[in-house]
Coordinates of C-alpha atoms in Angstrom, one line a residue:
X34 CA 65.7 -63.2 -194.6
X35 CA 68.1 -62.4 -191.4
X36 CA 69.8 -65.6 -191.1
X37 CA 71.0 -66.8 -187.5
X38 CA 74.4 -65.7 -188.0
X39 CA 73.4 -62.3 -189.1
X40 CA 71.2 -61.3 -186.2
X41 CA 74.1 -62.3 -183.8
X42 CA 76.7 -60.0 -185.9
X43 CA 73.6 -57.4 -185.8
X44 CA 73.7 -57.8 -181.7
X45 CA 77.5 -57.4 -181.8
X46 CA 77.1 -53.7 -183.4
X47 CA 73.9 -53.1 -181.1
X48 CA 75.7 -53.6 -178.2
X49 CA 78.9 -51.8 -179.6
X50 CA 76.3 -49.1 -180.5
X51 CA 75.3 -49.3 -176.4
X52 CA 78.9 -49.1 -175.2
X53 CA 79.2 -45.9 -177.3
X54 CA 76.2 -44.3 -176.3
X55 CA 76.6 -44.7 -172.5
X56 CA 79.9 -43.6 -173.2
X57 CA 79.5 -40.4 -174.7
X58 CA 75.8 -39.1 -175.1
X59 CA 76.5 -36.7 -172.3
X60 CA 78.5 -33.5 -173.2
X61 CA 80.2 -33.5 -169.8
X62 CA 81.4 -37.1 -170.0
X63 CA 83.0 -36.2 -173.7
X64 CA 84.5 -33.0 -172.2
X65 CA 86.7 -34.9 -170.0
X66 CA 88.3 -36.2 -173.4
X67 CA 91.3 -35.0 -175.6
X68 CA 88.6 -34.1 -178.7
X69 CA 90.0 -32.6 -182.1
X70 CA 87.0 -33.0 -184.7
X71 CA 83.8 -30.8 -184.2
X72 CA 81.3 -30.3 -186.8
X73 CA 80.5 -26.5 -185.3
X74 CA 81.3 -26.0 -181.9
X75 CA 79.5 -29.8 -181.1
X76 CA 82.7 -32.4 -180.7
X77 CA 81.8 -35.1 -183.3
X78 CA 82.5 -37.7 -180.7
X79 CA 78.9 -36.7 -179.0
X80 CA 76.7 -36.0 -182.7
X81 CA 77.8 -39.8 -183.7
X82 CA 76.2 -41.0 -180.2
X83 CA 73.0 -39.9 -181.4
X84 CA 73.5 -43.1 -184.3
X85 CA 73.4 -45.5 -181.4
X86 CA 70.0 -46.3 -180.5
X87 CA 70.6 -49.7 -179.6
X88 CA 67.2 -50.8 -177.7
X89 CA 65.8 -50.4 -180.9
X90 CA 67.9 -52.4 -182.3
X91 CA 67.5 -55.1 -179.9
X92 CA 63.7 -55.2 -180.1
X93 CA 63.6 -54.7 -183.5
X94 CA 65.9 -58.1 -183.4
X95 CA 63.5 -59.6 -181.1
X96 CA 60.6 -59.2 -183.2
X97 CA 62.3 -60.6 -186.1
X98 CA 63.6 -63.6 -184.4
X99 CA 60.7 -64.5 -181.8
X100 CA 58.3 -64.5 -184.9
X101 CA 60.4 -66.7 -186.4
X102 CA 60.1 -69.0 -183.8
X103 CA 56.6 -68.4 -183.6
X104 CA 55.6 -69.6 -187.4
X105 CA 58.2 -72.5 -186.5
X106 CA 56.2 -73.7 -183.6
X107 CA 58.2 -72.9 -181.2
X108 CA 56.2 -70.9 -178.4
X109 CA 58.2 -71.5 -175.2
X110 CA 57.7 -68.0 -173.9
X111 CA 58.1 -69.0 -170.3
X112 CA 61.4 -70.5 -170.5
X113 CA 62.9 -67.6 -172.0
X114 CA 62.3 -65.3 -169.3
X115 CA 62.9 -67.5 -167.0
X116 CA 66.1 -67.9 -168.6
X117 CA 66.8 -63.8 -168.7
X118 CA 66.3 -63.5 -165.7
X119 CA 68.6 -66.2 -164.5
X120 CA 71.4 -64.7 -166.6
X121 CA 70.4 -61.0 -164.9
X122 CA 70.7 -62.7 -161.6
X123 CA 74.2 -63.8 -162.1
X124 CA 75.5 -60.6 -163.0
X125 CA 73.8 -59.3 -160.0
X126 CA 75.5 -61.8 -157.8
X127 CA 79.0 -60.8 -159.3
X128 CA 78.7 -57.2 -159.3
X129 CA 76.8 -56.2 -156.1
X130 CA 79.4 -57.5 -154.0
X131 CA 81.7 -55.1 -155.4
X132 CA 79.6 -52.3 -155.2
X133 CA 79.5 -52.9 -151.8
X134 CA 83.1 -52.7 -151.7
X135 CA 83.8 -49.9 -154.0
X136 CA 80.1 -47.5 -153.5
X137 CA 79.1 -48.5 -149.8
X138 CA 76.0 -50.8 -148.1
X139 CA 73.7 -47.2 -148.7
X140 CA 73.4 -48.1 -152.3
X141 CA 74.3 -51.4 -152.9
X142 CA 72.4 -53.5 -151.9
X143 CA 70.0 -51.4 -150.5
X144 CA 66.9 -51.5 -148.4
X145 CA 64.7 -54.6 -148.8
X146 CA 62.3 -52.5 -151.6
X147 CA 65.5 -51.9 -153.5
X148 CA 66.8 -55.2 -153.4
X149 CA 63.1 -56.9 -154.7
X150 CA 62.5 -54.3 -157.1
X151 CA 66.2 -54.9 -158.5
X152 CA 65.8 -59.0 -158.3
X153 CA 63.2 -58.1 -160.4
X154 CA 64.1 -55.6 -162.9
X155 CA 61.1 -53.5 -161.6
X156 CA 63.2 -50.6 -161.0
X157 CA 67.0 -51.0 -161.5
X158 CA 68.4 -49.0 -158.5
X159 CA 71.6 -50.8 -159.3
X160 CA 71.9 -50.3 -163.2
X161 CA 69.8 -47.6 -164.3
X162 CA 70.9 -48.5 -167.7
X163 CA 69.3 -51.9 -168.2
X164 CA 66.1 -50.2 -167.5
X165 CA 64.2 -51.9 -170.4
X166 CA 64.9 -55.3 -169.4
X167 CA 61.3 -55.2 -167.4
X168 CA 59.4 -54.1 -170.4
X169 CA 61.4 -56.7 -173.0
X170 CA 60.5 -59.6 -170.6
X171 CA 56.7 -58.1 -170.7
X172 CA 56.9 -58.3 -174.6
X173 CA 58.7 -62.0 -174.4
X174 CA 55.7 -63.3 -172.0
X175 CA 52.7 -61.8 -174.5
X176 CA 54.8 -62.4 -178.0
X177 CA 52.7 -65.1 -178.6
X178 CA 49.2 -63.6 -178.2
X179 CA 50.2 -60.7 -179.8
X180 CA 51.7 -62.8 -182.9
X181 CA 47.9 -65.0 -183.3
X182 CA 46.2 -61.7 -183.4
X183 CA 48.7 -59.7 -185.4
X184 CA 48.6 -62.5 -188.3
X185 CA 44.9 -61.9 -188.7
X186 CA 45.1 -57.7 -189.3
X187 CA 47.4 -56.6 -192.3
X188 CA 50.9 -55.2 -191.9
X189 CA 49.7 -51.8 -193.7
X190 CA 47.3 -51.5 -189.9
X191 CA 50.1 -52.9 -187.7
X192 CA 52.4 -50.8 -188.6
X193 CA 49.8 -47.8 -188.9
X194 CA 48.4 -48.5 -185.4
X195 CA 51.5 -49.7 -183.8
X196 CA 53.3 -46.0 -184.7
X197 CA 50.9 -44.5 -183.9
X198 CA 50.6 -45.3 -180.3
X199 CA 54.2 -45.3 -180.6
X200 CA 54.3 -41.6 -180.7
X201 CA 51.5 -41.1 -178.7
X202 CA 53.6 -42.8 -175.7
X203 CA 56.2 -41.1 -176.2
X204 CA 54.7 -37.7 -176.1
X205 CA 53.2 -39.1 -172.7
X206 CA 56.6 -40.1 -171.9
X207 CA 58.1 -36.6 -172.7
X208 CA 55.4 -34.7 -171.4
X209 CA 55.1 -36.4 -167.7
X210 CA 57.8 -38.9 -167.3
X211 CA 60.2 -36.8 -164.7
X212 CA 57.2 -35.6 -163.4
X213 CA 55.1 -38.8 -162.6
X214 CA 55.8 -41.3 -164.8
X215 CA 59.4 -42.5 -163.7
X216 CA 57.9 -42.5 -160.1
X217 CA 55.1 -44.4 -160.1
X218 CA 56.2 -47.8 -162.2
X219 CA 52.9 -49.1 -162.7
X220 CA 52.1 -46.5 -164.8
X221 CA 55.0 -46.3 -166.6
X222 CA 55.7 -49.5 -167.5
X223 CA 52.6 -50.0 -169.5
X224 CA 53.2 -47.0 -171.3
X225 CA 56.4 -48.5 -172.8
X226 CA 55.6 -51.8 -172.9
X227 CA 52.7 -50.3 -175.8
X228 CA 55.9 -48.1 -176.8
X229 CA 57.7 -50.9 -177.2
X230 CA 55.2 -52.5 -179.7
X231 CA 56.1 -50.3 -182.5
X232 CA 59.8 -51.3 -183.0
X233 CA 58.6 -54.9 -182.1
X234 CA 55.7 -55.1 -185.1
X235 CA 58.1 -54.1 -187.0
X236 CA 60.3 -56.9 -186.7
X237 CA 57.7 -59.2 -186.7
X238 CA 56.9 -57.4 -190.4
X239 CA 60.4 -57.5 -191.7
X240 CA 60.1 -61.4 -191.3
X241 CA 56.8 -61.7 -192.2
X242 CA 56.6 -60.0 -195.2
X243 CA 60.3 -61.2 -196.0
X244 CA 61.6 -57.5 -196.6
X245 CA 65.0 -58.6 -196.6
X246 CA 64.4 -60.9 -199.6
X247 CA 62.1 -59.0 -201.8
X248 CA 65.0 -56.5 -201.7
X249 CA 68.0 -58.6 -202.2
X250 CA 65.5 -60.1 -205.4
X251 CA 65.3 -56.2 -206.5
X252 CA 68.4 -54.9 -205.9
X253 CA 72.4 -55.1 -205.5
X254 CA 73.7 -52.7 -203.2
X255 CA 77.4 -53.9 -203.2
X256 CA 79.8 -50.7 -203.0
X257 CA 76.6 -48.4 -202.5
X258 CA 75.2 -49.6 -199.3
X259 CA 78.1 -48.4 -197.7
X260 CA 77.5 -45.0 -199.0
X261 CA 73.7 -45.4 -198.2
X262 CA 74.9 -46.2 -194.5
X263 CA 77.4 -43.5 -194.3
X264 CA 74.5 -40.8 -195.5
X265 CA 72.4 -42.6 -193.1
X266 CA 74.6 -41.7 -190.4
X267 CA 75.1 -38.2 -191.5
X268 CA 71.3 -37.6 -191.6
X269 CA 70.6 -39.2 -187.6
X270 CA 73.2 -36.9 -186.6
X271 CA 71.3 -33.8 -187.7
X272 CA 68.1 -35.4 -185.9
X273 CA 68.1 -34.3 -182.6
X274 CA 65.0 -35.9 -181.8
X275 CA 65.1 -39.7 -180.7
X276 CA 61.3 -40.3 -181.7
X277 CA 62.6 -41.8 -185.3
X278 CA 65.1 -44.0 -183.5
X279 CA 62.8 -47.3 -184.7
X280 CA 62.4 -46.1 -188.6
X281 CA 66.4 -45.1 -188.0
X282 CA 67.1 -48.4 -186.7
X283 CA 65.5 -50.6 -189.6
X284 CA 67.0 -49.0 -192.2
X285 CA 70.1 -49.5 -190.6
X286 CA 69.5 -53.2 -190.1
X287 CA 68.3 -53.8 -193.8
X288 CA 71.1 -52.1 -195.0
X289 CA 73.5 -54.1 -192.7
X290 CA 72.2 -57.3 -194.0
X291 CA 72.2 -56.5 -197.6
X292 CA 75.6 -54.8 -198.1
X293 CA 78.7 -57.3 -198.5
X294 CA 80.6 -57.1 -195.5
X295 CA 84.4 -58.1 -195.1
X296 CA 85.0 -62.0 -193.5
X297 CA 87.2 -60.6 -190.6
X298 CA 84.5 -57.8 -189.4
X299 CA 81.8 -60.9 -189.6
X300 CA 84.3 -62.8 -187.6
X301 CA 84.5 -59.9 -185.5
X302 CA 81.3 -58.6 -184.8
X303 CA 79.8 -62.3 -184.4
X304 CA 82.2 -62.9 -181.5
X305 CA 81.0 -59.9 -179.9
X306 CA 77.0 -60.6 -180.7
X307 CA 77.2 -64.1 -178.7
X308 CA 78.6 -61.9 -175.7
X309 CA 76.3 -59.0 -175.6
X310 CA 73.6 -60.0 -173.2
X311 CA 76.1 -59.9 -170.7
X312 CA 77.9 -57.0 -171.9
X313 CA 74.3 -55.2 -171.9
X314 CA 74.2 -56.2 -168.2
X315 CA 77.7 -55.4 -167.1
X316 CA 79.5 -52.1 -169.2
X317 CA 77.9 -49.6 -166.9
X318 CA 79.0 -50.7 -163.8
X319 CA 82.5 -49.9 -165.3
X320 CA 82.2 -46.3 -166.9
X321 CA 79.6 -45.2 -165.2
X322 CA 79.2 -46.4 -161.4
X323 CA 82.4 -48.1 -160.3
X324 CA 85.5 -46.9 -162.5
X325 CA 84.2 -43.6 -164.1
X326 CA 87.9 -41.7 -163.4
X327 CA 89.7 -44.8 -164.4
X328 CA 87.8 -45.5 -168.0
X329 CA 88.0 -41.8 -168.9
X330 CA 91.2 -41.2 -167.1
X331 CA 92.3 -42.8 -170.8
X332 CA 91.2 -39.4 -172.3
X333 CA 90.9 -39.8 -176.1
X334 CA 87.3 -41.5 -177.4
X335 CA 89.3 -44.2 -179.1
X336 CA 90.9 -45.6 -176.0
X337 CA 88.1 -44.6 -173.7
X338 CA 86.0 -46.8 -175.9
X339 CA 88.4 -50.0 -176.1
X340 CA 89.0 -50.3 -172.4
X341 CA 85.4 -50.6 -172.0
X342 CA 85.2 -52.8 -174.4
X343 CA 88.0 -55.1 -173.0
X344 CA 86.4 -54.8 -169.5
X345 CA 83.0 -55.6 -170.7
X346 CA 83.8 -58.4 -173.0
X347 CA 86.2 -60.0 -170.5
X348 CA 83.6 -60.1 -167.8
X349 CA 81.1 -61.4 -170.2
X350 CA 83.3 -64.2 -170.9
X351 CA 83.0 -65.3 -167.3
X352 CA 79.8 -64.7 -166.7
X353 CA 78.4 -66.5 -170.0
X354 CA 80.9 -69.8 -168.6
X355 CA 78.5 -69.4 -165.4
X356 CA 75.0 -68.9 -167.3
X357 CA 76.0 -71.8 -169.6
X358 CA 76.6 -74.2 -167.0
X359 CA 73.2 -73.2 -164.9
X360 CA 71.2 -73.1 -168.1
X361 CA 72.5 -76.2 -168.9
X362 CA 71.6 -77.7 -165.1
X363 CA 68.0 -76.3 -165.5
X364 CA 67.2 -77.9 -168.8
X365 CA 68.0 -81.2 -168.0
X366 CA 66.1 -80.6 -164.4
X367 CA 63.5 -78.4 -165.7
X368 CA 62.7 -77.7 -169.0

């Protein structure tokens, strides 16, 4: 199985993954940088992006671990998002004040509609990029029903059903999301929210059926999983298409998990994991809305990437000192 410790080094290259991909997934943004490997005439810095995917990651991760919790009794859906939202809010209190300063009172914070549906994480106005935190919290509220009925229907169905209106919603998405669909949230949101499902059942699988171990009990990867990765890699990148990003994203994971990994890059990526909520919440603010010249001003992908790194992760450490302390308030008031 994923243990613990694992999903949290898992979350630490998800949200590396995310730092990358915000980075660099736009061919202007990478050719403001000092590039010297293409594979054609595409700069290899903006091919690798397309190995990223990190919301399916995360739900994928979610799945795993919420059923977990669900066959160990634990069904405290409420708290949870309850307790996301909190830690949104916090960053919202830290960073809208300075995009007051830095942007101007026209965007930040808004009219009163922008300002709920922010609060909210109906339509985020302020950070376009944490747009799937509405849908996550939607599949953290209805985990549990979805788990009693799931465990009656076999995986074969789930994940049949699942995928399928998995790419059904995404064609809708394709098809009329500029159009209607990003416009008019209650529409939209449903659509993803059954989008989401997909990636999610198949976490829920991976622990039900106990991939992990039935491999591990099969085969040793050792050296060769780092080869498997690395062709893994190669193959996403010819991909242009995103609509494999959950079956891209699972192989990646049970590769992860089974190939032996060095103590320091554990040590590493673990540190990083216990951080990334709040890195999720923060990083764009930095490259994309507030310091854009600044973080690119750095020119080569290397150093680009490390600065946003360093600002992400240092604000995270503030902001997780914060959340901890309130978190710790509202269960001894409240939970």
């Amino acid at each position: 199985m994923i243990s613990k410790s694992d999903t949290t080094i898992l979350k630490g290259v998800a949200i590396l993954f995310m730092l990358y991909l915000h980075l660099f997934n736009q061919i202007g943004n990478v050719n403001l940088c000092t590039l010297y490997l293409y594979i054609g005439d595409v700069p290899l810095t903006y091919l690798f992006s397309r190995c990223t995917n990190p919301v399916a990651f995360f739900v994928i991760l979610s799945g795993y671990g919420l059923y977990i919790s669900y066959r160990n009794g634990k069904r405290n859906f409420v708290q949870r998002v309850l307790r996301l939202y909190v830690h949104y809010w916090i960053t919202l209190l830290m960073f809208i004040p300075l995009g007051v300063w830095i942007v101007g009172t026209d965007q930040y914070p808004g009219s009163l509609k922008q300002i709920i549906e922010n609060i909210l994480g109906w339509h985020t106005t302020y950070n376009a990029e944490i747009w799937f935190l509405f849908p996550y919290l939607l599949l953290v509220f209805t985990y549990v029903p979805f788990f009693i009925y799931a465990d009656r229907i076999k995986p074969v169905r789930i994940f049949l059903c699942t995928g399928s209106l998995y790419f059904i919603t995404s064609y809708m998405i394709h098809l009329y999301g500029t159009s209607y669909l990003y416009g008019h949230r209650w529409a939209y949101w449903p659509i993803v929210y059954v989008n989401f499902l997909f990636p999610f059942s198949i976490g829920m699988l991976m622990a039900r059926c106990s991939v992990i171990g039935n491999i591990q009990g099969r085969f040793s990867l050792n050296n060769m999983g780092w080869i498997l990765l690395l062709l893994l890699f190669g193959l996403r990148m010819l991909i242009r298409t995103n609509i494999f990003n959950p079956l891209y994203a699972s192989c990646f994971i049970i590769l992860f998990v089974l190939i032996k990994r060095p103590v320091w890059l554990n040590s590493v990526l673990f540190k990083v994991g216990e951080r990334s909520t709040s890195m999720w919440f923060v990083h764009t603010y930095f490259c994309s809305y507030f310091f854009h010249d600044f973080i690119y001003g750095f020119r080569y992908p290397l150093l680009i990437f490390g600065m946003l790194f360093i600002l992400s992760y240092l604000s995270a450490i503030i902001i997780d000192q914060v959340n901890s302390k309130i978190q710790h308030w509202m269960t001894l008031y409240y939970f």
